[in-house]
PDB file of C-alpha atoms in Angstrom:
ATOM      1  CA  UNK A 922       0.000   0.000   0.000  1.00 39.00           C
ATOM      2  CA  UNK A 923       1.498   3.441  -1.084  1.00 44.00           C
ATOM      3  CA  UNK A 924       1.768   6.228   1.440  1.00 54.00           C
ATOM      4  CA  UNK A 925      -1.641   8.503   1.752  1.00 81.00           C
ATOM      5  CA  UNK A 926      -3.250  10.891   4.693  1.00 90.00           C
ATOM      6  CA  UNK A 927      -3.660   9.977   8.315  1.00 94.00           C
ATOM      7  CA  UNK A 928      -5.908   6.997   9.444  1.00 96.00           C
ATOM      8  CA  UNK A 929      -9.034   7.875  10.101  1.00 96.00           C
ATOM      9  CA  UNK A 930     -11.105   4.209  11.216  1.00 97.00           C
ATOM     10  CA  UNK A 931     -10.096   0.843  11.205  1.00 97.00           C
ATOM     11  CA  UNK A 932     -12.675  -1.694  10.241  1.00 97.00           C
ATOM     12  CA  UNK A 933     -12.441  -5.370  11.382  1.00 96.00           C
ATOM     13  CA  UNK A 934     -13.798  -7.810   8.459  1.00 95.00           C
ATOM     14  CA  UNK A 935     -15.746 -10.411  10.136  1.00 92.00           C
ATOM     15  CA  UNK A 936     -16.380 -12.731   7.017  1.00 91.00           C
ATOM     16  CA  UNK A 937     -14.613 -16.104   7.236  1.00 87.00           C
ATOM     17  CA  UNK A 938     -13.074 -15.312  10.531  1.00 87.00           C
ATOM     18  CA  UNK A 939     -12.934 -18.297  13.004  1.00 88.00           C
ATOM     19  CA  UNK A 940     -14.384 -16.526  16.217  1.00 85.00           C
ATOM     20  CA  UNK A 941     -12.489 -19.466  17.767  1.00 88.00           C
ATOM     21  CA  UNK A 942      -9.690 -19.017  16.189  1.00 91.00           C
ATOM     22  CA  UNK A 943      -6.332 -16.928  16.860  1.00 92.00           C
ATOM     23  CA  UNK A 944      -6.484 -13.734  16.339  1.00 92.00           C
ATOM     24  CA  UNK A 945     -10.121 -13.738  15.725  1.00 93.00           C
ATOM     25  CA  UNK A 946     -11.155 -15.647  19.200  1.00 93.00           C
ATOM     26  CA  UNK A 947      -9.858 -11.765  20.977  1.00 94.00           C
ATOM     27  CA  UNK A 948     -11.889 -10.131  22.802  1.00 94.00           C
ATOM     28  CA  UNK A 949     -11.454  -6.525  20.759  1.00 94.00           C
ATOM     29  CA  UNK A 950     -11.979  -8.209  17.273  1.00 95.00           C
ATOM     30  CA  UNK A 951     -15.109 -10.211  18.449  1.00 93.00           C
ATOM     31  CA  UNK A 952     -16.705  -7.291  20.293  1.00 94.00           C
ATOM     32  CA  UNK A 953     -16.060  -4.538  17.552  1.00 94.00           C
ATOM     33  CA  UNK A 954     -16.508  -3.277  14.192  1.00 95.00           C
ATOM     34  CA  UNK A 955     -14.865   0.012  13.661  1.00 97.00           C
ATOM     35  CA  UNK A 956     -12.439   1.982  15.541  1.00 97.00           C
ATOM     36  CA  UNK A 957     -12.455   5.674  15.013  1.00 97.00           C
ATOM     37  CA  UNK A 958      -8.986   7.348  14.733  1.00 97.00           C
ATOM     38  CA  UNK A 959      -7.508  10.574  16.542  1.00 97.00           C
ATOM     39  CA  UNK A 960      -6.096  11.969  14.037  1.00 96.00           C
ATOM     40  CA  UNK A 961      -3.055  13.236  15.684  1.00 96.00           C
ATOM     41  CA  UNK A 962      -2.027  10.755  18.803  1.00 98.00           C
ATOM     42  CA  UNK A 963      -3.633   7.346  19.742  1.00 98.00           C
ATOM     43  CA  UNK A 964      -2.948   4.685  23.012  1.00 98.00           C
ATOM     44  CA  UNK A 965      -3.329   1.244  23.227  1.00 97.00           C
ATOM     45  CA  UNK A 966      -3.732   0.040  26.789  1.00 97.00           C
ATOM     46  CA  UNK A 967      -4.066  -3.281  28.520  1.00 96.00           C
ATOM     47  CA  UNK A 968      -2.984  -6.216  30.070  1.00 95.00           C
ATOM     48  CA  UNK A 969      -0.470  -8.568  28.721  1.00 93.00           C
ATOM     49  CA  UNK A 970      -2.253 -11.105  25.971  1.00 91.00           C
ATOM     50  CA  UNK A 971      -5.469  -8.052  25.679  1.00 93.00           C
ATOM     51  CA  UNK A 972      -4.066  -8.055  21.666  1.00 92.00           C
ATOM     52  CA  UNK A 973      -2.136  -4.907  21.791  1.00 94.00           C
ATOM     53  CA  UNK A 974       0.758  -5.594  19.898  1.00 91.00           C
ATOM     54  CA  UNK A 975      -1.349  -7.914  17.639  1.00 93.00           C
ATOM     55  CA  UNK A 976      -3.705  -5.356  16.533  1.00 95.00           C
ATOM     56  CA  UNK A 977      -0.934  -2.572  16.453  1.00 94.00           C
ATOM     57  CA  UNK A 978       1.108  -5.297  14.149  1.00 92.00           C
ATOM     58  CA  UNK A 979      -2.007  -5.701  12.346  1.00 94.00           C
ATOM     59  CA  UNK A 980      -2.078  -1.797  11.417  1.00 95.00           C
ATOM     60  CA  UNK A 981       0.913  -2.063  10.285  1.00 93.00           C
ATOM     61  CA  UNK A 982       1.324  -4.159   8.277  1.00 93.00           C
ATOM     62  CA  UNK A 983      -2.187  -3.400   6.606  1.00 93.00           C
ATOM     63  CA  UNK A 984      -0.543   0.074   5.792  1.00 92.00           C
ATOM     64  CA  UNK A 985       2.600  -1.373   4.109  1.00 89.00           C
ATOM     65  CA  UNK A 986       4.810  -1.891   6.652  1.00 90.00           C
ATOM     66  CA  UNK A 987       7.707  -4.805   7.477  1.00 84.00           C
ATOM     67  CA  UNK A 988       6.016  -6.730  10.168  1.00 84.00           C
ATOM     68  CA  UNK A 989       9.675  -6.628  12.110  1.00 79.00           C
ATOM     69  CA  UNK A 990       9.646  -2.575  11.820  1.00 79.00           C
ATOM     70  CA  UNK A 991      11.313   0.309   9.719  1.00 80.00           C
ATOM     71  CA  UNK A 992      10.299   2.208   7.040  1.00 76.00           C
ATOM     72  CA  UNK A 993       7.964   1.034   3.641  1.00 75.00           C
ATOM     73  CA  UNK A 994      10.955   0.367   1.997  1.00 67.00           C
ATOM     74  CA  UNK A 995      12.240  -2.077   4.255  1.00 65.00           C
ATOM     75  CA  UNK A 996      11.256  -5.969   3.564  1.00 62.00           C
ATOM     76  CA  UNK A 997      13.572  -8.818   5.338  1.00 53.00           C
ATOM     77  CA  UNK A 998      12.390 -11.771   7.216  1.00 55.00           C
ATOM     78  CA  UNK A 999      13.530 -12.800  10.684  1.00 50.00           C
ATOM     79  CA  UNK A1000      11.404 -14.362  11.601  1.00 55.00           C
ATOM     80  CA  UNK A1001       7.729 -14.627   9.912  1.00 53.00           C
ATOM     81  CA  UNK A1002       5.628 -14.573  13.151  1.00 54.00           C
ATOM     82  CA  UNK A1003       2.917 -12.060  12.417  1.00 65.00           C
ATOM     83  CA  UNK A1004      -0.632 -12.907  12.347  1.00 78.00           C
ATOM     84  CA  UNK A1005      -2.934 -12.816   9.337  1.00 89.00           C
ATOM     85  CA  UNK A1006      -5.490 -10.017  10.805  1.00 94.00           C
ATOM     86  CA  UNK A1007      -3.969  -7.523   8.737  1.00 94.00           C
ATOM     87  CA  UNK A1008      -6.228  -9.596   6.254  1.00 94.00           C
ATOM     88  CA  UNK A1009      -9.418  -8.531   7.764  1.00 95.00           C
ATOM     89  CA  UNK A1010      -8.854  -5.014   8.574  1.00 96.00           C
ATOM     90  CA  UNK A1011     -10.030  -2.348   5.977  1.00 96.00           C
ATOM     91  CA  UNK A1012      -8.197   1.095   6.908  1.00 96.00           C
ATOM     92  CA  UNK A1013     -10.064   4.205   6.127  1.00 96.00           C
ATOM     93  CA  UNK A1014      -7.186   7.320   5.369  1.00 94.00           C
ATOM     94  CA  UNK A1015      -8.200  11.107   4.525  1.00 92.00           C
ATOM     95  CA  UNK A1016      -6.969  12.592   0.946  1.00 87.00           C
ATOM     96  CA  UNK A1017      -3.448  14.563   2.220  1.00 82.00           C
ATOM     97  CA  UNK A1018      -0.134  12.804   1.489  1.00 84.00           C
ATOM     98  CA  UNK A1019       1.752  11.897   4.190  1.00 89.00           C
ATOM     99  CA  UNK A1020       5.805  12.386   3.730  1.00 87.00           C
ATOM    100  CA  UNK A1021       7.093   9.819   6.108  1.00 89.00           C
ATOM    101  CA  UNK A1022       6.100   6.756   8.083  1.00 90.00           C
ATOM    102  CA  UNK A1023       7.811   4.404  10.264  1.00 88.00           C
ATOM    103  CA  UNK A1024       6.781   1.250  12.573  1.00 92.00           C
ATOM    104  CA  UNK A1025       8.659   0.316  15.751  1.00 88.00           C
ATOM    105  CA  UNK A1026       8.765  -3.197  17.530  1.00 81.00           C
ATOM    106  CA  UNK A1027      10.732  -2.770  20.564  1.00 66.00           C
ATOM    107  CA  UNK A1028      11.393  -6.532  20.759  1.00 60.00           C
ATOM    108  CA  UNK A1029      12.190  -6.724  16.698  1.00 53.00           C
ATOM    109  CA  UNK A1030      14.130  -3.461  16.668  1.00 60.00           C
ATOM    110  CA  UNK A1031      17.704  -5.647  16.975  1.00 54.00           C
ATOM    111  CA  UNK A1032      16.849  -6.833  13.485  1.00 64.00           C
ATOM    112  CA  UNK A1033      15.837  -3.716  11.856  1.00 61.00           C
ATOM    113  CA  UNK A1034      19.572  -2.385  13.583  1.00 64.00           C
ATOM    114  CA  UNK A1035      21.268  -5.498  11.641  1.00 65.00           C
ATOM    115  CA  UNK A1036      19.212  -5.099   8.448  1.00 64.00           C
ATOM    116  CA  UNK A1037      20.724  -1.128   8.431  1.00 66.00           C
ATOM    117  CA  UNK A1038      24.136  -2.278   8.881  1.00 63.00           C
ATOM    118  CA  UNK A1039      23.443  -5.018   5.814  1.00 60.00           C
ATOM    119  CA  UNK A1040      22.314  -2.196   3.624  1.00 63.00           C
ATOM    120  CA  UNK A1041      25.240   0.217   4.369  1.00 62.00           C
ATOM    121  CA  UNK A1042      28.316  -2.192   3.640  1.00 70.00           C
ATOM    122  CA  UNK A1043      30.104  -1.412   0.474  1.00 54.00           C
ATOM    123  CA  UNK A1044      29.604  -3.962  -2.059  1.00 44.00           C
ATOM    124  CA  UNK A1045      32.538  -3.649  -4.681  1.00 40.00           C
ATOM    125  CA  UNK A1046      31.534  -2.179  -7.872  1.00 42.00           C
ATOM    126  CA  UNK A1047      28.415  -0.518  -5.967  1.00 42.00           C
ATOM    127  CA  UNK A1048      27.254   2.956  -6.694  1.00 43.00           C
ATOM    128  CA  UNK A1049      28.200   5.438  -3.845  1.00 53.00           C
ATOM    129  CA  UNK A1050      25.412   6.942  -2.134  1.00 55.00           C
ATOM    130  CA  UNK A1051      24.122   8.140   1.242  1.00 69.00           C
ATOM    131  CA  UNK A1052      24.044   4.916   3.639  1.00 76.00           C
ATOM    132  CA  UNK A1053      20.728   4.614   5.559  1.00 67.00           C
ATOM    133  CA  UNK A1054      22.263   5.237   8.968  1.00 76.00           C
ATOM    134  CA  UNK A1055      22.751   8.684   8.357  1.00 70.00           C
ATOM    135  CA  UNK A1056      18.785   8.821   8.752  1.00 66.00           C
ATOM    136  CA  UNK A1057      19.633   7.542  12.379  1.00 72.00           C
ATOM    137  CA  UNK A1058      21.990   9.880  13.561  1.00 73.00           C
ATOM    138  CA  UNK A1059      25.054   8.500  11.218  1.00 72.00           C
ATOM    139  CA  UNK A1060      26.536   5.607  13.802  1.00 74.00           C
ATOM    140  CA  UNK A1061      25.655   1.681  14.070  1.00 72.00           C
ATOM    141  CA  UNK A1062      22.340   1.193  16.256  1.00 67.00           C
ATOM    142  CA  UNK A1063      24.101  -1.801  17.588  1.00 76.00           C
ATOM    143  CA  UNK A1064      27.392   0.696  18.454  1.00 66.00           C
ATOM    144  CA  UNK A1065      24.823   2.377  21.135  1.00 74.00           C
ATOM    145  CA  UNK A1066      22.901   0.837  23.935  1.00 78.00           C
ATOM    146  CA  UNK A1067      19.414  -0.120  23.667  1.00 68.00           C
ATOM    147  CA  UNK A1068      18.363   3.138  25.142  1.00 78.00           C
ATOM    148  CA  UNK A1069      20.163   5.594  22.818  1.00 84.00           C
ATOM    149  CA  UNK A1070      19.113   3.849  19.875  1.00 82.00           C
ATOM    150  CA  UNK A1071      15.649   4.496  20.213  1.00 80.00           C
ATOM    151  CA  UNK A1072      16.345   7.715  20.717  1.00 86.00           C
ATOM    152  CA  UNK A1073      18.537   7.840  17.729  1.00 82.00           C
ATOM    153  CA  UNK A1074      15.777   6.860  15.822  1.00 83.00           C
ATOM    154  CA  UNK A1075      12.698   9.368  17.262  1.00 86.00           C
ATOM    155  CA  UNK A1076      15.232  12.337  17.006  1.00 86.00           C
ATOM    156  CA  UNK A1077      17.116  11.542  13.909  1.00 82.00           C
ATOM    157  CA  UNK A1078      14.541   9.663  11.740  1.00 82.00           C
ATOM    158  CA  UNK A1079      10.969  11.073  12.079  1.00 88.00           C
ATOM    159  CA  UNK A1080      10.512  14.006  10.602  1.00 87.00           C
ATOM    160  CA  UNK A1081       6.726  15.183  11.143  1.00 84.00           C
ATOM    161  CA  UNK A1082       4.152  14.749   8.306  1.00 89.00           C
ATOM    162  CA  UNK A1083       3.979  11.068   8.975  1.00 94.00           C
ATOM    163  CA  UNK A1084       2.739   7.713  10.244  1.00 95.00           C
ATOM    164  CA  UNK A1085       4.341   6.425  13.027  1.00 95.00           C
ATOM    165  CA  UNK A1086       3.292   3.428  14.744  1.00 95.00           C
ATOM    166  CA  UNK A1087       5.251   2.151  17.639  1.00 95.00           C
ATOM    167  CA  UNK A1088       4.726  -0.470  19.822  1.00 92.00           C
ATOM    168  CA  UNK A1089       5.914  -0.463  23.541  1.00 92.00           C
ATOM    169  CA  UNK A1090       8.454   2.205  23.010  1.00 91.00           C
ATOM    170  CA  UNK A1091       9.249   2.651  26.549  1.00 93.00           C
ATOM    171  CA  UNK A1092      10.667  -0.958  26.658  1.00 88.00           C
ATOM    172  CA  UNK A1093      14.460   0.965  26.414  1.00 85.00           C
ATOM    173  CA  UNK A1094      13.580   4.464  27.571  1.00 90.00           C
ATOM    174  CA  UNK A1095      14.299   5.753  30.856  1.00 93.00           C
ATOM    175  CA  UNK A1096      11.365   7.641  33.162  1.00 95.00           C
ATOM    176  CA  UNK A1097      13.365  10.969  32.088  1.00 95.00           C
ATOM    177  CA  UNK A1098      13.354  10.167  28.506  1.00 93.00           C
ATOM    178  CA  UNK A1099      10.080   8.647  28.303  1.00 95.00           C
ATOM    179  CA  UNK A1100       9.151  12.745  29.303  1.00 96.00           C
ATOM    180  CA  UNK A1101      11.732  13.733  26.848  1.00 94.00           C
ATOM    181  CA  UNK A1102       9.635  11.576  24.310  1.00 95.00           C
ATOM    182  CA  UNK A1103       6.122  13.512  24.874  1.00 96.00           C
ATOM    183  CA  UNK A1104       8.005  17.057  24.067  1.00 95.00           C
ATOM    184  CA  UNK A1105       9.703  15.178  20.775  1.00 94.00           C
ATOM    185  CA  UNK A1106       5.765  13.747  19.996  1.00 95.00           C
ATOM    186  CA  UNK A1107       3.828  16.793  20.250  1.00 96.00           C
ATOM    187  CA  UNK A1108       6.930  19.327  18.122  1.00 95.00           C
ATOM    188  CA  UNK A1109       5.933  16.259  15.505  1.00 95.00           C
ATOM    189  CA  UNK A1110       2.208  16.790  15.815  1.00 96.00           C
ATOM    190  CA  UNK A1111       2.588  20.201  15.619  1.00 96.00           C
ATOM    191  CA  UNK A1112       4.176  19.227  12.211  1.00 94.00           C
ATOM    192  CA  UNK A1113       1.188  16.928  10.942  1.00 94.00           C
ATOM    193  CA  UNK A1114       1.879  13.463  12.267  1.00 95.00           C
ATOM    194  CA  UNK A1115       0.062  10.892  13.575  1.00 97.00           C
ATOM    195  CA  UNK A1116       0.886   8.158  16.165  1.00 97.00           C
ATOM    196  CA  UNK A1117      -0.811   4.774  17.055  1.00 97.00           C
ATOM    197  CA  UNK A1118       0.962   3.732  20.396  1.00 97.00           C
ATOM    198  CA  UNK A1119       0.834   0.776  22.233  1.00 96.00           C
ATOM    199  CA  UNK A1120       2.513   1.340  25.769  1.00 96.00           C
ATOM    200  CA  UNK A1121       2.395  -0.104  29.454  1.00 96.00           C
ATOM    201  CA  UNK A1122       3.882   3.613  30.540  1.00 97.00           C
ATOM    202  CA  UNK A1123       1.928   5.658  32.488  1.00 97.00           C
ATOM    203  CA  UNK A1124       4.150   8.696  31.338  1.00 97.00           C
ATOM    204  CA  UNK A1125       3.751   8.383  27.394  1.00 97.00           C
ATOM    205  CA  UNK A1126       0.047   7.843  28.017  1.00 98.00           C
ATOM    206  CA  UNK A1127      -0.480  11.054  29.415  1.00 97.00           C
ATOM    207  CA  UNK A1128       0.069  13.078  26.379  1.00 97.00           C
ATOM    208  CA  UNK A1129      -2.399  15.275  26.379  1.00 95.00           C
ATOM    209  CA  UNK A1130      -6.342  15.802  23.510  1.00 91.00           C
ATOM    210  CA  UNK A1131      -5.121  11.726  22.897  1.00 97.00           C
ATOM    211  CA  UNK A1132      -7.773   9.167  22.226  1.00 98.00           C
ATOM    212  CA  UNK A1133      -7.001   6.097  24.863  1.00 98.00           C
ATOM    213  CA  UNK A1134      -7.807   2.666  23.655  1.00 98.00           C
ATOM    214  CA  UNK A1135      -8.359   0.323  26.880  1.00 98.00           C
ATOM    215  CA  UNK A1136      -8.401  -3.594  25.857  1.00 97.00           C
ATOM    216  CA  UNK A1137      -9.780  -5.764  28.241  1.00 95.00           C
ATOM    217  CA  UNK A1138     -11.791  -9.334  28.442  1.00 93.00           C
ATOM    218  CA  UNK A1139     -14.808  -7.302  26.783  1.00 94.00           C
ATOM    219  CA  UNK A1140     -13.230  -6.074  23.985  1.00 95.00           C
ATOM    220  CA  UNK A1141     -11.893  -2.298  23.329  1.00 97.00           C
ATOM    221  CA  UNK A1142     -13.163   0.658  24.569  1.00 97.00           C
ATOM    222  CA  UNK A1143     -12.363   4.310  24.044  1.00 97.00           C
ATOM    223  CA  UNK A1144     -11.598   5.860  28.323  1.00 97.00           C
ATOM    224  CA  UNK A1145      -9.744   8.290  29.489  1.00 97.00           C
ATOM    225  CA  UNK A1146      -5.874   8.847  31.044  1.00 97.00           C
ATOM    226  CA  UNK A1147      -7.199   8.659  34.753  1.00 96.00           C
ATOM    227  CA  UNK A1148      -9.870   5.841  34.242  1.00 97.00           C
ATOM    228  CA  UNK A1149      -7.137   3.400  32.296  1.00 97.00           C
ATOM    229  CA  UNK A1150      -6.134   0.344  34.545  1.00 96.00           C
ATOM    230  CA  UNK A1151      -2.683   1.635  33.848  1.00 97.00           C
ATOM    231  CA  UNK A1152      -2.913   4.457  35.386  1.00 97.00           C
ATOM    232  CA  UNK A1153      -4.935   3.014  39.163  1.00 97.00           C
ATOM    233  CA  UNK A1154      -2.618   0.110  38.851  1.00 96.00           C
ATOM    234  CA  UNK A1155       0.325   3.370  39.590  1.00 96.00           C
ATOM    235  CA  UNK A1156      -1.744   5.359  41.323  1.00 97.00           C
ATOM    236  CA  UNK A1157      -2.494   2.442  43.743  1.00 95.00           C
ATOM    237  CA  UNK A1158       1.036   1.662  44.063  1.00 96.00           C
ATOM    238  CA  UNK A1159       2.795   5.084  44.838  1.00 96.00           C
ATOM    239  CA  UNK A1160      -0.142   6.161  47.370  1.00 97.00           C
ATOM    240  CA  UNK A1161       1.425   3.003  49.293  1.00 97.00           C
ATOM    241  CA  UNK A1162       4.466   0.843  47.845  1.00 96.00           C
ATOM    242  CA  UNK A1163       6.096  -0.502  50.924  1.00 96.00           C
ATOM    243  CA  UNK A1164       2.158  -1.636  51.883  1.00 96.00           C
ATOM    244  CA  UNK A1165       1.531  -3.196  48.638  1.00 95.00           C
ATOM    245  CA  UNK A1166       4.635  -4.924  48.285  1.00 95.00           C
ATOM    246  CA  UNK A1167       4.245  -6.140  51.703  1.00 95.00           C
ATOM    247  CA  UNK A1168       0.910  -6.870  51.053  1.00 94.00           C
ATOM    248  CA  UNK A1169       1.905  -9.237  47.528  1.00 93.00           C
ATOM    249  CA  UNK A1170       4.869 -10.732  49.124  1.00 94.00           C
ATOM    250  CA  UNK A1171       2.524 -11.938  52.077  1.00 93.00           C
ATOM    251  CA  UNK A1172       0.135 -13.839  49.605  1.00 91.00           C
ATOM    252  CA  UNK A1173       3.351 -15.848  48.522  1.00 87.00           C
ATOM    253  CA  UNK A1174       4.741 -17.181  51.914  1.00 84.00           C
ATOM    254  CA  UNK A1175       5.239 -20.892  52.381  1.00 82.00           C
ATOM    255  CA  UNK A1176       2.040 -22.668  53.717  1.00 74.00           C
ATOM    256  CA  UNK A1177       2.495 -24.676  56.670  1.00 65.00           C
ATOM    257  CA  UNK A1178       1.829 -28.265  56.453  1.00 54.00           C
TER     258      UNK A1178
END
């Protein structure tokens, strides 16, 4: 699929789906039939095995994307593990090109790293060019820690009217940087993109005018920051952490016989 406008619904095809079946047997596929888009910044929320990362994949690849990450233009397999929902979504865009697009797997982003240094080594006889790095801040990924490579790539490689889907992109980012990230997001917005984000951090998610997608054992539900799981789950645990620590580690004590 070329590049076009921002996303504006996702539809999930229901014909010939298995309902008891993986990916069809989740919750948020079962339970729903179109998911209007923010057009500027969008969560996904929920537990582990709610179908986060599986729908964000989904997206994805459903817009043209490697299922492993990177640009349009990249295509390498690692590993084919994606699903086939991507097959029953039907994604709705507006009319105005979009310049740039990227998708981000934290735990696939290793690849991507070794699939850049692939591309950049000098084959004899090869036309000279720019290498791809220099879209990433010019040295190796796999020359900086997991951290700074992330960050190599939100401050080197997006550049604003674009489609950036990323999920868990806290997975390497520190507290301070995950703050960093929201000022880096919103100079973006302010340029014309649009993010899809799935995240466990209760710091991304609080980017402000951002439509929150909580997946649960009903399906998916549009909520707010404050009302997210996420965000009682922290709230719960800094009103008290030494009593709800004390509190878990009692339930785990050895019975007596």
């Amino acid at each position: 699929m070329s590049a076009k406008g921002t996303i504006t619904n996702i539809t999930f095809i229901k014909d010939n789906a298995r309902a008891d079946q993986y990916p069809y047997d989740l919750p948020f596929f079962k339970n729903t039939d179109t998911l209007r888009i923010h057009p500027h910044v969008n969560f996904m929320v929920g537990d582990n095995g709610s179908g986060k990362s599986t729908l964000l994949e989904a997206i994805a690849v459903a817009c043209g994307f490697n299922p492993e990450g990177g640009t349009r233009n990249f295509n390498f397999t690692t590993r084919a593990s994606h699903s086939p929902l991507h097959e029953k979504l039907r994604i709705t865009r507006d009319t105005e090109q979009l310049n740039d697009g990227y998708f981000l797997r934290a735990e696939s982003f290793f690849n991507v790293a070794s699939k850049i240094d692939y591309l950049d080594i000098d084959e004899p006889g090869a036309a000279a060019g720019p290498k791809v790095i220099a879209s990433y801040g010019g040295k190796s990924l796999h020359e900086r820690s997991h951290g700074e490579s992330f960050w190599a790539l939100f401050t080197n490689r997006f550049s604003g009217k674009g489609l950036y889907i990323l999920d868990e992109p806290e997975a390497a980012l520190s507290p301070a940087r995950q703050l960093e990230m929201l000022g880096l997001m919103h100079a973006l917005v302010l340029k014309g993109a649009q993010f899809i984000i799935a995240t466990h951090s209760p710091i991304i998610v609080s980017y402000p005018h951002a439509r929150v997608f909580e997946m649960d054992a009903e399906g998916i539900h549009v909520t707010t920051y404050n009302r997210t799981q996420l965000f009682r789950t922290y709230q719960h645990f800094f009103a008290d952490p030494s009593g709800l620590v004390d509190d878990i580690l009692s339930q785990h004590l050895p019975q007596d016989r």
